[in-house]
Amino acid sequence: MCGIIGYVGSKKAAPVLLKGLERLEYRGYDSSGIAVADGEKIEVIKSIGKINELVKKASGSNMPCGQIGIGHTRWATHGVPSDINSHPHLSEDGAFAIVHNGIIENYAELKAELISRGVHFASDTDSEVIAQLLQDNYDGDIISTLRAVAKRLVGSYAVGIVTVYDPDALYAIRKDNPLVVGVGKNENFIASDFAAALEHTHNFVQLENGETARLSSHSVTFYDSDGNNIQKTPYRVDWDIESAEKSGYPHFMLKEIYEQPRAITDTVRPRIKGENGDKIVLDKIEFTDVNVNRIERIDIVGCGSAYHAGIVGKSFIEKYCRIRVNCELASEYVYSDPITDNRTLTIIISQSGETADTLAALRLAKKLGSHTIAVVNVVESAIAREADDVLYTHAGPEIAVATTKGYTTQVAALYLIGLKIAKIKHTISDARYLEVLKEIAALPKKIEAVLKNTDAIESYAKQYAKHKCVFFIGRGTDYAASLEGALKLKEISYIHAEAYAAGELKHGTISLIEDGTITLALVTQSALYLKMLSNIKAVQSRGGTVLAIASKLNEKIGEASDGLLVIPDCDDDVSPVITAVVLQLFAYYVAKERGCDIDKPRNLAKSVTVE
Ligand code: G6P
């Protein structure tokens, strides 16, 4: 999704903005631009395509000299990707430049009104109305003008503004779209996420709905929606800039795959306490006999991979807690008139903590009286702040659009929540509790073992990379893991991939299997071994080629398959975290073989902040 960076300080703004935009590339975009104010005028440079196109246009003698500016990466929603539709947008008189993330839902009405008053628009975007409204409403005071404009806007927005009327400052307003203010030394920043400004500062302030910020090089002033001055204290973000860089890996995705042992360790270890290492403490979340025994059902809600993590969590939690778990896509949950109340626990999953559909689901669940726990990676994100409780996943910054460590840490966090509830409800024996806890703690070591030898995965990936369609099958928790495996392959290699519950294949989809069709079969559930064996045979007898991914205990399946990848020995209940790593690598190598843009796949955005 679109990205925003803004700078005011003693350096030339353009290079800072261009670097910041590069850091935002991972969010997905189709064009970009900067606006730099030099005390007299605002210079705007924009370009369709990659940031390096913009860099070319803004370098050498074309580089603006001003020390205040805003930059934007655009992901087209209203109006095709083009130079003109890229941000920043200037007001017709050139006095205001804005960058905008979000959607102005009433833009057509506002645009018609402004046109009727003689204003000329340059672009097809909804965003340009903000710049034109600023010009139209300017009353000599920027804060009051911004308030007047904000009152006219329906929809969601994070907006950065520079104006010739205040040549020492840049401004920001927001509603339902993330925006942080980075507080530096003799320089300050605005950004849609802190990755864009992390190399300059670790101190950030979240701008809340309805608030306005005025940033000069030496100060940041905040105003509430009535224009009153308010105090806000910065918090520190400990992520280092190296963690947002490739550190020698060819792609962020590969680096993030390799970071999983560390990410899972950081998510799990600090939560296992007690002298014997047998107690789970989930930060500030209070799980007591009373509130746990009150839970009659659990809803898990998320989008994309977060939803898939929820499906894995569902089978684990149902098995050990004996509570009915309903896993819902956030975009469906919101419009499904959900049955929920104060006896339902709602677990909201989101790596970014800013996904608009998921945020809407959280708000609805809260409104209907459900207690909400957010499993989130990005500290102080909207979902983390609005949920009743939060369990951070500590994956660190995830830059590749296709999530890897974000997903596996979500699954690990759900395991901890499930085990904690099961222990309180006495629905798990003490011995099994300890066994599973040990298995969760051992996951990083087992993932390390997978990562040490990826040759076979790479070789199968190369062999199958030319295929047009790949099926993923599994039963039970293997089926849940297949869903994520298929999504990874679709996202980055553009191969049509479908996950099916292995037993369901015969009810229709098997008609698609023909000579050479590739099926990846997950076989880690010992109790379902024989059933999987028959499913594999059924695929092969229609001419299909089967690559089995099996745990050590089930490796005999290799004799019946066309290829085999064996994962380290692990408990059946936690195998999805390990198979996920194998499937991530498979998708990665397929995409690499096909020459795809792995970190920034077409049409996808890392953080989807519109519904
Ligand atoms: C986007 C990303 C997916 C991600 C989903 C949910 O669609 O491309 O990879 O799983 O959003 O994101 P979240 O940040 O809420 O986990």
PDB file of N, CA and C in Angstrom, residues 238-318:
ATOM      1  N   ASP A 238      12.956  -0.444  19.267  1.00  0.00           N
ATOM      2  CA  ASP A 238      14.288  -1.039  19.381  1.00  0.00           C
ATOM      3  C   ASP A 238      14.802  -1.698  18.106  1.00  0.00           C
ATOM      4  N   TRP A 239      13.950  -1.869  17.123  1.00  0.00           N
ATOM      5  CA  TRP A 239      14.403  -2.508  15.880  1.00  0.00           C
ATOM      6  C   TRP A 239      15.587  -1.725  15.327  1.00  0.00           C
ATOM      7  N   ASP A 240      16.609  -2.465  14.884  1.00  0.00           N
ATOM      8  CA  ASP A 240      17.739  -1.729  14.329  1.00  0.00           C
ATOM      9  C   ASP A 240      17.627  -1.691  12.803  1.00  0.00           C
ATOM     10  N   ILE A 241      18.384  -0.793  12.235  1.00  0.00           N
ATOM     11  CA  ILE A 241      18.263  -0.583  10.791  1.00  0.00           C
ATOM     12  C   ILE A 241      18.774  -1.804  10.022  1.00  0.00           C
ATOM     13  N   GLU A 242      19.757  -2.530  10.619  1.00  0.00           N
ATOM     14  CA  GLU A 242      20.262  -3.735   9.927  1.00  0.00           C
ATOM     15  C   GLU A 242      19.115  -4.715   9.704  1.00  0.00           C
ATOM     16  N   SER A 243      18.208  -4.774  10.725  1.00  0.00           N
ATOM     17  CA  SER A 243      17.131  -5.754  10.574  1.00  0.00           C
ATOM     18  C   SER A 243      16.181  -5.345   9.458  1.00  0.00           C
ATOM     19  N   ALA A 244      16.276  -4.111   9.005  1.00  0.00           N
ATOM     20  CA  ALA A 244      15.441  -3.708   7.860  1.00  0.00           C
ATOM     21  C   ALA A 244      16.273  -3.678   6.573  1.00  0.00           C
ATOM     22  N   GLU A 245      17.460  -4.290   6.629  1.00  0.00           N
ATOM     23  CA  GLU A 245      18.296  -4.353   5.425  1.00  0.00           C
ATOM     24  C   GLU A 245      18.580  -5.802   5.036  1.00  0.00           C
ATOM     25  N   LYS A 246      19.078  -6.013   3.833  1.00  0.00           N
ATOM     26  CA  LYS A 246      19.197  -7.395   3.356  1.00  0.00           C
ATOM     27  C   LYS A 246      20.381  -8.161   3.937  1.00  0.00           C
ATOM     28  N   SER A 247      21.341  -7.464   4.504  1.00  0.00           N
ATOM     29  CA  SER A 247      22.526  -8.078   5.124  1.00  0.00           C
ATOM     30  C   SER A 247      23.135  -9.200   4.275  1.00  0.00           C
ATOM     31  N   GLY A 248      23.326  -8.946   3.009  1.00  0.00           N
ATOM     32  CA  GLY A 248      24.019  -9.932   2.163  1.00  0.00           C
ATOM     33  C   GLY A 248      23.108 -10.955   1.507  1.00  0.00           C
ATOM     34  N   TYR A 249      21.872 -11.063   1.951  1.00  0.00           N
ATOM     35  CA  TYR A 249      20.960 -12.016   1.293  1.00  0.00           C
ATOM     36  C   TYR A 249      20.474 -11.406  -0.029  1.00  0.00           C
ATOM     37  N   PRO A 250      20.222 -12.237  -1.027  1.00  0.00           N
ATOM     38  CA  PRO A 250      19.759 -11.662  -2.293  1.00  0.00           C
ATOM     39  C   PRO A 250      18.360 -11.060  -2.196  1.00  0.00           C
ATOM     40  N   HIS A 251      17.561 -11.554  -1.278  1.00  0.00           N
ATOM     41  CA  HIS A 251      16.197 -11.029  -1.117  1.00  0.00           C
ATOM     42  C   HIS A 251      15.846 -10.943   0.365  1.00  0.00           C
ATOM     43  N   PHE A 252      14.961  -9.982   0.681  1.00  0.00           N
ATOM     44  CA  PHE A 252      14.467  -9.892   2.057  1.00  0.00           C
ATOM     45  C   PHE A 252      13.749 -11.193   2.446  1.00  0.00           C
ATOM     46  N   MET A 253      13.038 -11.774   1.478  1.00  0.00           N
ATOM     47  CA  MET A 253      12.264 -12.970   1.826  1.00  0.00           C
ATOM     48  C   MET A 253      13.190 -14.077   2.337  1.00  0.00           C
ATOM     49  N   LEU A 254      14.312 -14.270   1.636  1.00  0.00           N
ATOM     50  CA  LEU A 254      15.229 -15.334   2.058  1.00  0.00           C
ATOM     51  C   LEU A 254      15.811 -14.998   3.432  1.00  0.00           C
ATOM     52  N   LYS A 255      16.178 -13.737   3.609  1.00  0.00           N
ATOM     53  CA  LYS A 255      16.738 -13.328   4.903  1.00  0.00           C
ATOM     54  C   LYS A 255      15.717 -13.603   6.014  1.00  0.00           C
ATOM     55  N   GLU A 256      14.473 -13.265   5.732  1.00  0.00           N
ATOM     56  CA  GLU A 256      13.446 -13.420   6.765  1.00  0.00           C
ATOM     57  C   GLU A 256      13.127 -14.892   7.040  1.00  0.00           C
ATOM     58  N   ILE A 257      13.261 -15.729   5.986  1.00  0.00           N
ATOM     59  CA  ILE A 257      13.089 -17.176   6.201  1.00  0.00           C
ATOM     60  C   ILE A 257      14.177 -17.648   7.175  1.00  0.00           C
ATOM     61  N   TYR A 258      15.403 -17.181   6.936  1.00  0.00           N
ATOM     62  CA  TYR A 258      16.529 -17.600   7.775  1.00  0.00           C
ATOM     63  C   TYR A 258      16.477 -16.998   9.177  1.00  0.00           C
ATOM     64  N   GLU A 259      15.701 -15.955   9.344  1.00  0.00           N
ATOM     65  CA  GLU A 259      15.605 -15.340  10.679  1.00  0.00           C
ATOM     66  C   GLU A 259      14.619 -16.074  11.590  1.00  0.00           C
ATOM     67  N   GLN A 260      13.940 -17.091  11.043  1.00  0.00           N
ATOM     68  CA  GLN A 260      12.855 -17.700  11.829  1.00  0.00           C
ATOM     69  C   GLN A 260      13.292 -18.359  13.136  1.00  0.00           C
ATOM     70  N   PRO A 261      14.451 -19.029  13.180  1.00  0.00           N
ATOM     71  CA  PRO A 261      14.840 -19.581  14.488  1.00  0.00           C
ATOM     72  C   PRO A 261      14.937 -18.475  15.549  1.00  0.00           C
ATOM     73  N   ARG A 262      15.517 -17.355  15.177  1.00  0.00           N
ATOM     74  CA  ARG A 262      15.634 -16.237  16.121  1.00  0.00           C
ATOM     75  C   ARG A 262      14.262 -15.656  16.458  1.00  0.00           C
ATOM     76  N   ALA A 263      13.447 -15.468  15.437  1.00  0.00           N
ATOM     77  CA  ALA A 263      12.136 -14.841  15.647  1.00  0.00           C
ATOM     78  C   ALA A 263      11.253 -15.694  16.550  1.00  0.00           C
ATOM     79  N   ILE A 264      11.295 -17.010  16.335  1.00  0.00           N
ATOM     80  CA  ILE A 264      10.453 -17.892  17.172  1.00  0.00           C
ATOM     81  C   ILE A 264      11.024 -17.961  18.587  1.00  0.00           C
ATOM     82  N   THR A 265      12.342 -17.982  18.688  1.00  0.00           N
ATOM     83  CA  THR A 265      12.951 -17.959  20.028  1.00  0.00           C
ATOM     84  C   THR A 265      12.491 -16.720  20.776  1.00  0.00           C
ATOM     85  N   ASP A 266      12.548 -15.558  20.136  1.00  0.00           N
ATOM     86  CA  ASP A 266      12.158 -14.312  20.813  1.00  0.00           C
ATOM     87  C   ASP A 266      10.672 -14.278  21.149  1.00  0.00           C
ATOM     88  N   THR A 267       9.873 -14.980  20.366  1.00  0.00           N
ATOM     89  CA  THR A 267       8.427 -14.998  20.621  1.00  0.00           C
ATOM     90  C   THR A 267       8.089 -15.957  21.765  1.00  0.00           C
ATOM     91  N   VAL A 268       8.816 -17.053  21.828  1.00  0.00           N
ATOM     92  CA  VAL A 268       8.456 -18.118  22.778  1.00  0.00           C
ATOM     93  C   VAL A 268       9.233 -18.033  24.097  1.00  0.00           C
ATOM     94  N   ARG A 269      10.558 -17.931  24.012  1.00  0.00           N
ATOM     95  CA  ARG A 269      11.410 -18.049  25.200  1.00  0.00           C
ATOM     96  C   ARG A 269      11.020 -17.130  26.355  1.00  0.00           C
ATOM     97  N   PRO A 270      10.871 -15.819  26.102  1.00  0.00           N
ATOM     98  CA  PRO A 270      10.588 -14.942  27.240  1.00  0.00           C
ATOM     99  C   PRO A 270       9.261 -15.249  27.921  1.00  0.00           C
ATOM    100  N   ARG A 271       8.438 -16.054  27.278  1.00  0.00           N
ATOM    101  CA  ARG A 271       7.116 -16.357  27.856  1.00  0.00           C
ATOM    102  C   ARG A 271       7.111 -17.670  28.621  1.00  0.00           C
ATOM    103  N   ILE A 272       8.224 -18.404  28.555  1.00  0.00           N
ATOM    104  CA  ILE A 272       8.295 -19.653  29.333  1.00  0.00           C
ATOM    105  C   ILE A 272       9.089 -19.359  30.593  1.00  0.00           C
ATOM    106  N   LYS A 273       8.391 -19.443  31.734  1.00  0.00           N
ATOM    107  CA  LYS A 273       9.026 -19.024  32.979  1.00  0.00           C
ATOM    108  C   LYS A 273       8.933 -20.137  34.021  1.00  0.00           C
ATOM    109  N   GLY A 274       9.317 -19.783  35.237  1.00  0.00           N
ATOM    110  CA  GLY A 274       9.235 -20.744  36.345  1.00  0.00           C
ATOM    111  C   GLY A 274      10.541 -21.504  36.469  1.00  0.00           C
ATOM    112  N   GLU A 275      10.805 -21.957  37.710  1.00  0.00           N
ATOM    113  CA  GLU A 275      12.073 -22.657  37.968  1.00  0.00           C
ATOM    114  C   GLU A 275      12.294 -23.837  37.033  1.00  0.00           C
ATOM    115  N   ASN A 276      11.211 -24.547  36.754  1.00  0.00           N
ATOM    116  CA  ASN A 276      11.360 -25.732  35.897  1.00  0.00           C
ATOM    117  C   ASN A 276      11.040 -25.440  34.438  1.00  0.00           C
ATOM    118  N   GLY A 277      10.885 -24.178  34.138  1.00  0.00           N
ATOM    119  CA  GLY A 277      10.563 -23.816  32.755  1.00  0.00           C
ATOM    120  C   GLY A 277       9.237 -24.408  32.323  1.00  0.00           C
ATOM    121  N   ASP A 278       8.256 -24.429  33.215  1.00  0.00           N
ATOM    122  CA  ASP A 278       6.990 -25.070  32.876  1.00  0.00           C
ATOM    123  C   ASP A 278       5.797 -24.120  32.973  1.00  0.00           C
ATOM    124  N   LYS A 279       6.082 -22.839  33.136  1.00  0.00           N
ATOM    125  CA  LYS A 279       4.996 -21.871  33.292  1.00  0.00           C
ATOM    126  C   LYS A 279       4.933 -20.958  32.073  1.00  0.00           C
ATOM    127  N   ILE A 280       3.731 -20.742  31.557  1.00  0.00           N
ATOM    128  CA  ILE A 280       3.609 -19.805  30.430  1.00  0.00           C
ATOM    129  C   ILE A 280       3.065 -18.488  30.958  1.00  0.00           C
ATOM    130  N   VAL A 281       3.807 -17.420  30.746  1.00  0.00           N
ATOM    131  CA  VAL A 281       3.339 -16.090  31.160  1.00  0.00           C
ATOM    132  C   VAL A 281       3.228 -15.230  29.895  1.00  0.00           C
ATOM    133  N   LEU A 282       2.001 -14.840  29.592  1.00  0.00           N
ATOM    134  CA  LEU A 282       1.781 -14.127  28.333  1.00  0.00           C
ATOM    135  C   LEU A 282       1.702 -12.622  28.572  1.00  0.00           C
ATOM    136  N   ASP A 283       2.840 -12.078  28.878  1.00  0.00           N
ATOM    137  CA  ASP A 283       2.971 -10.633  29.118  1.00  0.00           C
ATOM    138  C   ASP A 283       1.928 -10.182  30.139  1.00  0.00           C
ATOM    139  N   LYS A 284       1.131  -9.165  29.761  1.00  0.00           N
ATOM    140  CA  LYS A 284       0.190  -8.639  30.758  1.00  0.00           C
ATOM    141  C   LYS A 284      -1.186  -9.285  30.647  1.00  0.00           C
ATOM    142  N   ILE A 285      -1.316 -10.302  29.782  1.00  0.00           N
ATOM    143  CA  ILE A 285      -2.647 -10.900  29.618  1.00  0.00           C
ATOM    144  C   ILE A 285      -2.967 -11.731  30.852  1.00  0.00           C
ATOM    145  N   GLU A 286      -4.082 -11.408  31.477  1.00  0.00           N
ATOM    146  CA  GLU A 286      -4.452 -12.135  32.697  1.00  0.00           C
ATOM    147  C   GLU A 286      -5.358 -13.293  32.348  1.00  0.00           C
ATOM    148  N   PHE A 287      -4.818 -14.493  32.436  1.00  0.00           N
ATOM    149  CA  PHE A 287      -5.662 -15.671  32.263  1.00  0.00           C
ATOM    150  C   PHE A 287      -5.911 -16.234  33.657  1.00  0.00           C
ATOM    151  N   THR A 288      -7.125 -16.101  34.157  1.00  0.00           N
ATOM    152  CA  THR A 288      -7.441 -16.636  35.481  1.00  0.00           C
ATOM    153  C   THR A 288      -8.475 -17.740  35.315  1.00  0.00           C
ATOM    154  N   ASP A 289      -8.662 -18.534  36.382  1.00  0.00           N
ATOM    155  CA  ASP A 289      -9.698 -19.585  36.350  1.00  0.00           C
ATOM    156  C   ASP A 289     -11.019 -18.992  35.909  1.00  0.00           C
ATOM    157  N   VAL A 290     -11.335 -17.815  36.508  1.00  0.00           N
ATOM    158  CA  VAL A 290     -12.641 -17.226  36.256  1.00  0.00           C
ATOM    159  C   VAL A 290     -12.785 -16.815  34.793  1.00  0.00           C
ATOM    160  N   ASN A 291     -11.825 -16.037  34.294  1.00  0.00           N
ATOM    161  CA  ASN A 291     -12.065 -15.580  32.917  1.00  0.00           C
ATOM    162  C   ASN A 291     -11.865 -16.680  31.872  1.00  0.00           C
ATOM    163  N   VAL A 292     -11.033 -17.669  32.166  1.00  0.00           N
ATOM    164  CA  VAL A 292     -10.863 -18.754  31.193  1.00  0.00           C
ATOM    165  C   VAL A 292     -12.100 -19.650  31.173  1.00  0.00           C
ATOM    166  N   ASN A 293     -12.632 -19.961  32.348  1.00  0.00           N
ATOM    167  CA  ASN A 293     -13.792 -20.866  32.382  1.00  0.00           C
ATOM    168  C   ASN A 293     -15.056 -20.223  31.826  1.00  0.00           C
ATOM    169  N   ARG A 294     -15.003 -18.943  31.697  1.00  0.00           N
ATOM    170  CA  ARG A 294     -16.128 -18.222  31.111  1.00  0.00           C
ATOM    171  C   ARG A 294     -16.163 -18.303  29.583  1.00  0.00           C
ATOM    172  N   ILE A 295     -14.993 -18.624  29.007  1.00  0.00           N
ATOM    173  CA  ILE A 295     -14.931 -18.641  27.534  1.00  0.00           C
ATOM    174  C   ILE A 295     -15.732 -19.821  26.988  1.00  0.00           C
ATOM    175  N   GLU A 296     -16.756 -19.523  26.217  1.00  0.00           N
ATOM    176  CA  GLU A 296     -17.556 -20.602  25.618  1.00  0.00           C
ATOM    177  C   GLU A 296     -17.129 -20.878  24.182  1.00  0.00           C
ATOM    178  N   ARG A 297     -16.608 -19.846  23.551  1.00  0.00           N
ATOM    179  CA  ARG A 297     -16.076 -20.094  22.213  1.00  0.00           C
ATOM    180  C   ARG A 297     -14.993 -19.066  21.901  1.00  0.00           C
ATOM    181  N   ILE A 298     -14.189 -19.404  20.916  1.00  0.00           N
ATOM    182  CA  ILE A 298     -13.103 -18.497  20.521  1.00  0.00           C
ATOM    183  C   ILE A 298     -13.270 -18.183  19.037  1.00  0.00           C
ATOM    184  N   ASP A 299     -13.198 -16.910  18.695  1.00  0.00           N
ATOM    185  CA  ASP A 299     -13.150 -16.518  17.288  1.00  0.00           C
ATOM    186  C   ASP A 299     -11.719 -16.070  16.988  1.00  0.00           C
ATOM    187  N   ILE A 300     -11.156 -16.593  15.914  1.00  0.00           N
ATOM    188  CA  ILE A 300      -9.841 -16.096  15.482  1.00  0.00           C
ATOM    189  C   ILE A 300     -10.068 -15.384  14.159  1.00  0.00           C
ATOM    190  N   VAL A 301      -9.580 -14.153  14.058  1.00  0.00           N
ATOM    191  CA  VAL A 301      -9.874 -13.346  12.873  1.00  0.00           C
ATOM    192  C   VAL A 301      -8.577 -12.757  12.299  1.00  0.00           C
ATOM    193  N   GLY A 302      -8.433 -12.827  10.986  1.00  0.00           N
ATOM    194  CA  GLY A 302      -7.251 -12.244  10.330  1.00  0.00           C
ATOM    195  C   GLY A 302      -7.442 -12.264   8.821  1.00  0.00           C
ATOM    196  N   CYS A 303      -6.448 -11.795   8.091  1.00  0.00           N
ATOM    197  CA  CYS A 303      -6.485 -11.807   6.622  1.00  0.00           C
ATOM    198  C   CYS A 303      -5.249 -12.539   6.108  1.00  0.00           C
ATOM    199  N   GLY A 304      -5.340 -13.094   4.912  1.00  0.00           N
ATOM    200  CA  GLY A 304      -4.169 -13.688   4.250  1.00  0.00           C
ATOM    201  C   GLY A 304      -3.504 -14.740   5.127  1.00  0.00           C
ATOM    202  N   SER A 305      -2.195 -14.598   5.287  1.00  0.00           N
ATOM    203  CA  SER A 305      -1.444 -15.582   6.058  1.00  0.00           C
ATOM    204  C   SER A 305      -1.842 -15.565   7.530  1.00  0.00           C
ATOM    205  N   ALA A 306      -2.242 -14.409   8.023  1.00  0.00           N
ATOM    206  CA  ALA A 306      -2.659 -14.325   9.437  1.00  0.00           C
ATOM    207  C   ALA A 306      -3.887 -15.218   9.649  1.00  0.00           C
ATOM    208  N   TYR A 307      -4.762 -15.249   8.649  1.00  0.00           N
ATOM    209  CA  TYR A 307      -5.939 -16.123   8.710  1.00  0.00           C
ATOM    210  C   TYR A 307      -5.483 -17.589   8.698  1.00  0.00           C
ATOM    211  N   HIS A 308      -4.496 -17.879   7.853  1.00  0.00           N
ATOM    212  CA  HIS A 308      -3.990 -19.257   7.816  1.00  0.00           C
ATOM    213  C   HIS A 308      -3.353 -19.659   9.139  1.00  0.00           C
ATOM    214  N   ALA A 309      -2.657 -18.721   9.777  1.00  0.00           N
ATOM    215  CA  ALA A 309      -2.096 -19.018  11.104  1.00  0.00           C
ATOM    216  C   ALA A 309      -3.250 -19.360  12.044  1.00  0.00           C
ATOM    217  N   GLY A 310      -4.344 -18.631  11.901  1.00  0.00           N
ATOM    218  CA  GLY A 310      -5.524 -18.878  12.731  1.00  0.00           C
ATOM    219  C   GLY A 310      -6.078 -20.280  12.525  1.00  0.00           C
ATOM    220  N   ILE A 311      -6.040 -20.763  11.284  1.00  0.00           N
ATOM    221  CA  ILE A 311      -6.579 -22.108  11.022  1.00  0.00           C
ATOM    222  C   ILE A 311      -5.700 -23.172  11.697  1.00  0.00           C
ATOM    223  N   VAL A 312      -4.398 -22.950  11.670  1.00  0.00           N
ATOM    224  CA  VAL A 312      -3.515 -23.886  12.387  1.00  0.00           C
ATOM    225  C   VAL A 312      -3.822 -23.797  13.885  1.00  0.00           C
ATOM    226  N   GLY A 313      -3.965 -22.564  14.373  1.00  0.00           N
ATOM    227  CA  GLY A 313      -4.257 -22.358  15.799  1.00  0.00           C
ATOM    228  C   GLY A 313      -5.571 -23.005  16.207  1.00  0.00           C
ATOM    229  N   LYS A 314      -6.536 -22.957  15.314  1.00  0.00           N
ATOM    230  CA  LYS A 314      -7.857 -23.525  15.624  1.00  0.00           C
ATOM    231  C   LYS A 314      -7.754 -25.008  15.990  1.00  0.00           C
ATOM    232  N   SER A 315      -7.045 -25.782  15.140  1.00  0.00           N
ATOM    233  CA  SER A 315      -7.017 -27.217  15.455  1.00  0.00           C
ATOM    234  C   SER A 315      -6.254 -27.482  16.750  1.00  0.00           C
ATOM    235  N   PHE A 316      -5.200 -26.702  16.988  1.00  0.00           N
ATOM    236  CA  PHE A 316      -4.423 -26.885  18.221  1.00  0.00           C
ATOM    237  C   PHE A 316      -5.278 -26.533  19.446  1.00  0.00           C
ATOM    238  N   ILE A 317      -5.929 -25.383  19.383  1.00  0.00           N
ATOM    239  CA  ILE A 317      -6.705 -24.920  20.551  1.00  0.00           C
ATOM    240  C   ILE A 317      -7.903 -25.846  20.795  1.00  0.00           C
ATOM    241  N   GLU A 318      -8.585 -26.232  19.727  1.00  0.00           N
ATOM    242  CA  GLU A 318      -9.742 -27.118  19.926  1.00  0.00           C
ATOM    243  C   GLU A 318      -9.297 -28.439  20.538  1.00  0.00           C
TER     244      GLU A 318
END
